[in-house]
Amino acid sequence: MPIATVNPASGETLRTYEAMDEEELERRLQLAEATFRTYRTTTYAERARLLHRAADLLDEDRADIGRVMTTEMGKPVKQARAEAAKCAKAMRWYAEHAAELLADEEPAVADVKDSGAARVLVRYRPLGPVLAVMPWNFPLWQVVRFAAPALMAGNVGLLKHASNVPQTALYLEDLFHRAGFAEGCFQTLLVGSGAVDDILRDERVRAATLTGSEPAGRAVASTAGEMVKKTVLELGGSDPYVVMPSADVDRAAQLAVTARVQNNGQSCIAAKRFIVHTDVYDDFAARFVAGMAALKVGDPLQEDTEVGPLASEQGRADLEELVDDARRAGADVLCGGERPDGPGWYYPPTVLAGVTREMRIHREEAFGPVATLYRAGDLDEAVLIANDSPFGLSSNVWTREEAEVDRFVRDLEAGGVFVNGMTASHPGFPFGGVKRSGYGRELSGHGIREFCNITTVWHGV
């Protein structure tokens, strides 16, 4: 894939970039290693000052970088500006909390005495240069939720961004440099995916994080395992959205629309499988389908657009294949399901019912505004359907019965359970999944400690 900005609303190639040659890549790896030696000794206060400055600059740039993101990957521009604001919030959160999250810890006095030590500390030390392989769907947020904690922990970052968002990738490097971070603290590597393996094998790269597809995650995990390097993976998701009889069905259906089509439906944590108790199925389905059909699809740079184009022509083709496969196998198309005429990679909000286990869309992630409806006879069946997926990123449950909440929290195979609401990420809460959705956690204290050397410091008597 060329490194280029291709406007998904028109298919027009706007800018292309040459991949870095080996000499430039080597220079940047050397710079990352050299910078880490000094940056690791800076204080939390100094790191926080720089990160606060980056947040301020990002706020100032919000409108401009929002348009860049929309032009590169197609999300509605209002959502792009909101993404930039969220990134600034996360930067400030880590700037304010990192020192506390990584403060020295003292084990229980009894354990210290039992060990024969006069004093024992647990200290969090940085690892070194961390490679981040990031996707295009949230081109700022996915990077910042790695970069903010990594920089506050004293690591330095090397970004290999998706090849279709090069302007956003270069903006991030420039943002951190303008904020006052040394050049080697955060560098964008304009390289193709084929270069990732060699970069990860380089001894100067100490760890890696990847958000993206399952095949990409397998490749990075395989190389990292061979090289014995720490990784965090956030891969696909096919999140269930369960509605029980006691739920506020009107509110659940209303929010279900947002949960499915956020970011044009191209979100790992978007609700994708809507599992509804038979007692409220017809009511929910009517409201949900009406809401999906009423969404305004159009130019993502227009303020009133709710759903823009998919990010790539291949992405739309993949989504069409899933819908067509389900239709041929007997699924009912309740709205959408047909590619519109005209330029750009648009696909309408679509709802499928009557989905069975034999259909590809039952087990594969639909990365676009396509929802599947399931009818469940009781709570046990709802849990069975929800867990009948190779993925386990997050989940949504609508019920007013506390006993049902307890069952879902206990039994759903997911990294998060959101009750009477839709899945969202916040810098203060851990984020990640189980099964083929990956491993490790981002955000919160759990996320900042993922790329730390957790060191036991033992003092003799």
C-alpha positions as CSV (number, residue, x, y, z in Angstrom):
1,M,0.0,0.0,0.0
2,P,1.4,3.4,-0.9
3,I,1.9,6.0,1.8
4,A,-0.7,8.5,0.7
5,T,-3.7,10.6,1.6
6,V,-6.6,9.4,-0.5
7,N,-9.9,11.2,0.2
8,P,-12.5,8.5,0.9
9,A,-15.3,10.8,0.0
10,S,-14.1,11.1,-3.6
11,G,-11.4,8.5,-4.1
12,E,-9.0,11.3,-5.1
13,T,-5.3,10.9,-4.1
14,L,-4.3,14.2,-2.5
15,R,-0.7,13.6,-1.3
16,T,1.8,10.9,-1.6
17,Y,5.0,10.3,0.4
18,E,8.2,8.4,-0.2
19,A,9.0,5.7,2.4
20,M,12.0,6.4,4.6
21,D,15.2,4.7,3.3
22,E,17.3,2.5,5.5
23,E,19.8,5.3,6.2
24,E,17.0,7.6,7.6
25,L,15.5,4.7,9.6
26,E,18.8,3.9,11.1
27,R,19.4,7.6,12.0
28,R,16.0,7.6,13.8
29,L,16.7,4.4,15.7
30,Q,20.0,5.8,16.9
31,L,18.4,9.0,17.9
32,A,15.7,7.1,19.9
33,E,18.2,5.1,21.8
34,A,20.4,8.1,22.5
35,T,17.5,10.3,23.6
36,F,16.2,7.6,26.0
37,R,19.5,7.6,27.9
38,T,18.9,11.2,29.0
39,Y,15.1,11.5,28.8
40,R,14.7,8.6,31.3
41,T,16.4,10.8,34.0
42,T,13.9,13.7,33.6
43,T,11.5,14.4,36.4
44,Y,7.8,13.7,36.3
45,A,7.3,17.4,36.7
46,E,9.3,18.2,33.6
47,R,7.5,15.5,31.6
48,A,4.2,16.8,32.8
49,R,5.1,20.4,31.8
50,L,5.9,19.2,28.2
51,L,2.8,17.1,28.0
52,H,0.5,19.9,29.2
53,R,2.1,22.1,26.5
54,A,1.3,19.4,23.9
55,A,-2.3,19.3,25.1
56,D,-2.6,23.1,24.8
57,L,-1.2,23.1,21.3
58,L,-3.6,20.3,20.3
59,D,-6.5,22.3,21.5
60,E,-5.4,25.2,19.4
61,D,-5.0,23.0,16.4
62,R,-8.3,21.1,16.9
63,A,-10.2,22.5,13.9
64,D,-7.3,22.1,11.4
65,I,-6.2,18.6,12.5
66,G,-9.9,17.6,12.5
67,R,-10.2,18.5,8.8
68,V,-7.0,16.6,8.1
69,M,-8.3,13.4,9.8
70,T,-11.7,13.7,8.0
71,T,-9.9,14.1,4.6
72,E,-7.7,11.2,5.3
73,M,-10.1,8.6,6.7
74,G,-13.6,10.0,6.3
75,K,-15.0,10.4,9.8
76,P,-17.6,13.2,10.2
77,V,-15.6,16.4,11.0
78,K,-17.5,17.0,14.3
79,Q,-16.3,13.6,15.5
80,A,-12.8,14.4,14.4
81,R,-12.7,17.6,16.5
82,A,-14.1,15.6,19.4
83,E,-11.3,13.1,19.0
84,A,-8.7,15.8,19.2
85,A,-10.3,17.2,22.4
86,K,-10.3,13.7,23.9
87,C,-6.6,13.4,23.2
88,A,-5.8,16.6,24.9
89,K,-7.9,15.5,27.9
90,A,-5.9,12.2,28.1
91,M,-2.6,14.1,27.9
92,R,-3.6,16.3,30.8
93,W,-4.8,13.3,32.8
94,Y,-1.5,11.5,32.5
95,A,0.4,14.6,33.1
96,E,-1.5,15.1,36.4
97,H,-1.6,11.4,37.6
98,A,1.6,9.7,36.3
99,A,3.8,10.5,39.3
100,E,1.2,9.0,41.7
101,L,0.6,6.0,39.5
102,L,4.3,5.2,39.3
103,A,5.3,6.2,42.8
104,D,7.5,3.8,44.7
105,E,5.6,1.1,46.6
106,E,6.4,-0.5,49.9
107,P,5.4,-4.1,50.4
108,A,3.6,-5.2,53.6
109,V,5.9,-4.8,56.7
110,A,5.4,-8.5,57.6
111,D,6.7,-9.5,54.2
112,V,9.7,-7.2,54.5
113,K,10.7,-8.6,57.9
114,D,10.1,-12.1,56.7
115,S,12.6,-11.5,53.8
116,G,15.3,-10.4,56.2
117,A,15.5,-6.9,54.6
118,A,15.7,-3.6,56.3
119,R,13.6,-2.1,53.5
120,V,12.1,-3.1,50.2
121,L,10.7,-0.9,47.5
122,V,9.0,-1.6,44.2
123,R,10.0,0.9,41.6
124,Y,8.6,1.5,38.1
125,R,11.4,2.2,35.6
126,P,11.0,2.9,31.8
127,L,12.0,0.2,29.3
128,G,13.3,2.2,26.4
129,P,12.1,2.9,22.8
130,V,8.7,1.5,22.2
131,L,7.3,0.7,18.7
132,A,3.7,1.6,18.2
133,V,1.9,0.1,15.2
134,M,-1.3,2.1,14.9
135,P,-4.5,2.0,12.8
136,W,-6.3,4.6,10.8
137,N,-9.7,4.6,12.4
138,F,-8.9,6.9,15.3
139,P,-5.7,8.3,13.9
140,L,-5.0,10.7,16.8
141,W,-6.6,8.8,19.8
142,Q,-5.0,5.4,19.2
143,V,-1.6,7.0,19.2
144,V,-2.1,9.4,22.1
145,R,-3.4,6.7,24.4
146,F,-0.1,5.0,23.9
147,A,2.2,8.0,23.7
148,A,0.9,10.0,26.7
149,P,1.6,7.2,29.3
150,A,4.7,6.0,27.6
151,L,6.3,9.5,27.6
152,M,5.2,10.1,31.2
153,A,6.8,6.8,32.2
154,G,10.1,7.9,30.7
155,N,10.0,5.8,27.5
156,V,10.4,7.2,24.0
157,G,8.1,6.4,21.1
158,L,8.5,5.2,17.5
159,L,5.3,5.5,15.5
160,K,4.5,3.3,12.5
161,H,1.1,4.6,11.6
162,A,-1.3,3.3,9.0
163,S,-0.2,4.2,5.4
164,N,-3.4,6.1,4.6
165,V,-3.1,8.7,7.4
166,P,0.5,10.1,6.8
167,Q,-0.5,13.7,7.4
168,T,-1.9,12.9,10.8
169,A,1.2,10.8,11.6
170,L,3.5,13.6,10.7
171,Y,1.4,16.1,12.7
172,L,1.8,14.0,15.8
173,E,5.6,14.1,15.5
174,D,5.5,17.9,15.0
175,L,3.1,18.4,17.9
176,F,5.4,16.8,20.4
177,H,8.4,18.6,19.0
178,R,6.6,22.0,19.2
179,A,5.7,21.2,22.8
180,G,9.4,21.0,23.7
181,F,10.1,17.3,23.7
182,A,13.5,16.4,22.4
183,E,13.5,15.2,18.8
184,G,14.1,11.6,19.7
185,C,11.3,11.4,22.2
186,F,8.6,10.8,19.6
187,Q,9.3,10.0,16.0
188,T,7.1,9.0,13.1
189,L,8.5,6.4,10.8
190,L,7.1,6.7,7.3
191,V,7.5,3.1,6.3
192,G,5.3,0.4,4.9
193,S,4.0,-2.6,6.9
194,G,6.8,-4.8,5.5
195,A,9.4,-2.8,7.5
196,V,7.8,-3.6,10.9
197,D,9.4,-7.0,11.4
198,D,12.9,-5.7,11.0
199,I,12.3,-2.7,13.2
200,L,10.8,-5.0,15.9
201,R,13.9,-7.3,15.7
202,D,16.2,-4.4,16.3
203,E,17.8,-4.7,19.8
204,R,17.2,-1.0,20.4
205,V,13.5,-1.4,20.3
206,R,12.5,-2.8,23.7
207,A,8.7,-3.4,23.3
208,A,5.8,-2.9,21.0
209,T,2.1,-2.0,21.1
210,L,-0.3,-2.7,18.2
211,T,-3.9,-1.7,17.6
212,G,-5.3,-3.2,14.4
213,S,-6.3,-6.4,12.7
214,E,-5.9,-9.9,14.0
215,P,-3.4,-10.9,11.2
216,A,-1.2,-7.8,12.0
217,G,-1.4,-8.7,15.7
218,R,-0.4,-12.3,15.1
219,A,2.6,-11.1,13.1
220,V,3.8,-8.6,15.7
221,A,3.2,-11.1,18.5
222,S,5.1,-13.8,16.7
223,T,8.2,-11.7,16.1
224,A,8.1,-10.2,19.6
225,G,7.8,-13.7,21.1
226,E,10.8,-14.8,19.1
227,M,12.8,-11.8,20.3
228,V,11.3,-12.0,23.9
229,K,9.9,-8.5,23.9
230,K,6.9,-7.2,25.7
231,T,3.8,-6.4,23.6
232,V,0.3,-5.1,24.1
233,L,-2.3,-6.0,21.5
234,E,-5.7,-4.5,20.9
235,L,-7.3,-6.3,18.0
236,G,-10.8,-6.7,16.6
237,G,-14.1,-6.7,18.4
238,S,-17.7,-7.8,17.7
239,D,-19.3,-6.4,20.8
240,P,-22.7,-7.6,22.0
241,Y,-25.4,-5.2,23.0
242,V,-27.9,-7.1,25.1
243,V,-31.4,-5.7,25.9
244,M,-33.5,-7.3,28.6
245,P,-37.3,-6.8,29.3
246,S,-36.7,-4.4,32.2
247,A,-34.6,-2.0,30.1
248,D,-35.7,1.4,28.9
249,V,-36.2,0.2,25.4
250,D,-36.6,3.6,23.8
251,R,-33.3,4.8,25.3
252,A,-31.6,1.5,24.5
253,A,-32.6,1.7,20.8
254,Q,-31.7,5.3,20.5
255,L,-28.2,4.8,21.9
256,A,-27.8,1.6,20.0
257,V,-27.8,3.6,16.8
258,T,-24.9,5.8,18.1
259,A,-23.1,2.8,19.4
260,R,-23.2,1.1,16.0
261,V,-22.4,4.0,13.6
262,Q,-19.8,6.0,15.6
263,N,-16.8,6.6,13.4
264,N,-18.8,5.4,10.4
265,G,-19.1,2.0,12.2
266,Q,-15.4,1.6,12.0
267,S,-14.6,1.1,15.6
268,C,-13.4,-2.0,17.4
269,I,-15.6,-1.1,20.4
270,A,-18.7,-0.3,18.4
271,A,-21.6,-2.5,19.3
272,K,-22.2,-4.9,16.4
273,R,-24.4,-7.7,17.6
274,F,-27.7,-6.7,19.1
275,I,-29.1,-9.4,21.3
276,V,-32.7,-8.7,22.4
277,H,-35.0,-10.6,24.7
278,T,-38.0,-11.9,22.8
279,D,-40.4,-9.9,25.0
280,V,-39.1,-6.6,23.8
281,Y,-37.6,-7.7,20.5
282,D,-40.2,-6.3,18.1
283,D,-40.4,-2.9,19.9
284,F,-36.6,-2.5,20.0
285,A,-36.2,-3.7,16.4
286,A,-38.7,-1.2,15.1
287,R,-37.1,1.7,16.9
288,F,-33.6,0.7,16.0
289,V,-34.2,0.1,12.3
290,A,-36.0,3.4,12.1
291,G,-33.1,5.2,13.8
292,M,-30.5,3.6,11.5
293,A,-32.5,4.4,8.3
294,A,-33.0,8.0,9.3
295,L,-29.2,8.8,9.6
296,K,-27.8,11.4,7.2
297,V,-25.1,9.9,5.1
298,G,-23.0,12.4,3.1
299,D,-19.9,14.6,2.9
300,P,-18.0,14.2,6.2
301,L,-16.8,17.8,6.1
302,Q,-20.4,19.0,6.4
303,E,-21.4,19.7,10.0
304,D,-24.8,17.9,9.8
305,T,-23.4,14.6,8.4
306,E,-23.9,11.6,10.7
307,V,-22.2,8.9,8.6
308,G,-19.4,9.5,6.1
309,P,-17.7,7.1,3.7
310,L,-15.7,4.0,4.7
311,A,-11.9,4.7,4.8
312,S,-11.0,2.6,1.8
313,E,-12.4,0.9,-1.2
314,Q,-11.2,-2.5,0.0
315,G,-12.9,-1.9,3.4
316,R,-16.3,-1.3,1.6
317,A,-15.8,-4.4,-0.5
318,D,-15.1,-6.5,2.6
319,L,-18.2,-5.2,4.2
320,E,-20.3,-5.9,1.1
321,E,-19.1,-9.5,1.0
322,L,-20.3,-10.1,4.6
323,V,-23.7,-8.6,3.9
324,D,-24.1,-10.5,0.6
325,D,-23.0,-13.7,2.2
326,A,-25.7,-13.3,5.0
327,R,-28.3,-12.4,2.4
328,R,-27.6,-15.4,0.3
329,A,-27.8,-17.6,3.4
330,G,-31.3,-16.3,4.4
331,A,-30.7,-13.2,6.5
332,D,-33.4,-10.5,6.3
333,V,-32.1,-7.0,5.3
334,L,-34.3,-4.6,7.4
335,C,-32.7,-1.4,6.0
336,G,-29.7,-0.5,3.8
337,G,-27.7,-3.3,2.2
338,E,-27.1,-1.7,-1.2
339,R,-24.1,0.3,-2.3
340,P,-25.1,3.8,-3.4
341,D,-24.3,5.3,-6.7
342,G,-21.7,8.1,-7.0
343,P,-18.1,8.7,-6.0
344,G,-16.6,7.8,-2.7
345,W,-16.6,4.7,-0.6
346,Y,-20.0,5.1,1.0
347,Y,-22.2,2.3,2.5
348,P,-25.6,2.8,4.1
349,P,-26.5,2.0,7.7
350,T,-27.7,-1.6,7.5
351,V,-29.5,-3.9,9.8
352,L,-29.7,-7.7,9.3
353,A,-32.0,-10.1,11.2
354,G,-32.2,-13.8,11.1
355,V,-28.5,-14.2,11.3
356,T,-27.3,-17.8,11.9
357,R,-24.0,-19.4,13.0
358,E,-23.3,-20.5,9.5
359,M,-23.0,-16.9,8.2
360,R,-19.6,-15.2,8.1
361,I,-21.0,-12.1,9.7
362,H,-21.8,-14.1,12.8
363,R,-18.1,-14.8,13.5
364,E,-16.3,-12.0,11.6
365,E,-16.0,-8.4,12.5
366,A,-18.2,-6.1,10.4
367,F,-16.1,-2.9,10.1
368,G,-18.7,-0.5,9.0
369,P,-22.3,0.6,9.7
370,V,-23.8,-2.9,9.6
371,A,-25.7,-4.3,12.6
372,T,-27.0,-7.8,13.3
373,L,-30.1,-8.5,15.3
374,Y,-30.6,-11.6,17.4
375,R,-33.6,-12.8,19.4
376,A,-32.9,-14.4,22.8
377,G,-35.5,-16.4,24.8
378,D,-34.0,-15.7,28.2
379,L,-30.8,-14.5,30.0
380,D,-29.0,-17.8,29.5
381,E,-29.5,-17.7,25.8
382,A,-28.5,-14.1,25.6
383,V,-25.2,-15.0,27.3
384,L,-24.6,-17.9,25.0
385,I,-25.1,-15.7,21.9
386,A,-23.0,-12.9,23.3
387,N,-20.1,-15.3,24.0
388,D,-20.4,-17.2,20.7
389,S,-17.7,-15.0,19.1
390,P,-13.9,-15.3,18.7
391,F,-13.7,-11.8,20.1
392,G,-14.0,-10.4,23.6
393,L,-13.3,-6.6,23.6
394,S,-16.2,-5.0,25.4
395,S,-20.0,-5.5,25.9
396,N,-23.2,-3.6,26.6
397,V,-26.1,-4.7,28.8
398,W,-29.4,-3.0,29.3
399,T,-31.4,-4.1,32.4
400,R,-32.7,-2.7,35.6
401,E,-32.4,-6.0,37.4
402,E,-29.4,-6.2,39.7
403,A,-29.3,-10.0,39.7
404,E,-29.1,-9.9,35.9
405,V,-26.3,-7.3,36.0
406,D,-24.4,-9.7,38.3
407,R,-24.9,-12.6,35.9
408,F,-23.7,-10.6,32.9
409,V,-20.7,-9.2,34.7
410,R,-19.8,-12.7,35.8
411,D,-20.4,-14.6,32.6
412,L,-19.7,-12.3,29.6
413,E,-16.3,-12.9,28.0
414,A,-15.1,-9.4,27.5
415,G,-12.7,-6.8,28.8
416,G,-15.5,-4.5,29.8
417,V,-19.2,-4.6,30.7
418,F,-21.1,-1.3,30.2
419,V,-24.5,-1.3,31.9
420,N,-27.3,0.8,30.5
421,G,-24.9,2.7,28.3
422,M,-22.6,2.3,25.4
423,T,-18.9,1.4,25.5
424,A,-16.5,4.3,25.7
425,S,-12.9,4.7,26.7
426,H,-11.6,7.1,29.4
427,P,-8.0,7.7,30.4
428,G,-8.8,6.7,34.0
429,F,-10.2,3.2,33.2
430,P,-8.3,0.2,31.8
431,F,-9.1,-0.7,28.2
432,G,-8.4,-4.0,26.4
433,G,-9.9,-7.4,25.6
434,V,-9.7,-11.2,25.9
435,K,-9.8,-14.1,23.4
436,R,-8.8,-12.9,19.9
437,S,-9.3,-9.2,20.8
438,G,-5.8,-9.2,22.2
439,Y,-4.1,-8.9,25.6
440,G,-2.7,-6.3,27.9
441,R,-4.3,-3.1,28.9
442,E,-4.1,0.5,27.8
443,L,-5.1,3.6,29.8
444,S,-5.4,4.1,33.5
445,G,-2.6,2.9,35.9
446,H,-2.7,-0.5,34.3
447,G,-1.8,1.0,30.9
448,I,1.1,3.2,32.1
449,R,2.7,0.2,33.9
450,E,2.6,-2.1,30.8
451,F,5.8,-0.6,29.5
452,C,7.7,-0.3,32.8
453,N,10.4,-2.4,34.3
454,I,8.8,-3.3,37.7
455,T,11.9,-3.4,39.8
456,T,12.3,-4.9,43.3
457,V,14.8,-2.9,45.4
458,W,16.0,-4.9,48.4
459,H,18.0,-3.3,51.2
460,G,19.9,-5.6,53.7
461,V,20.0,-4.9,57.4
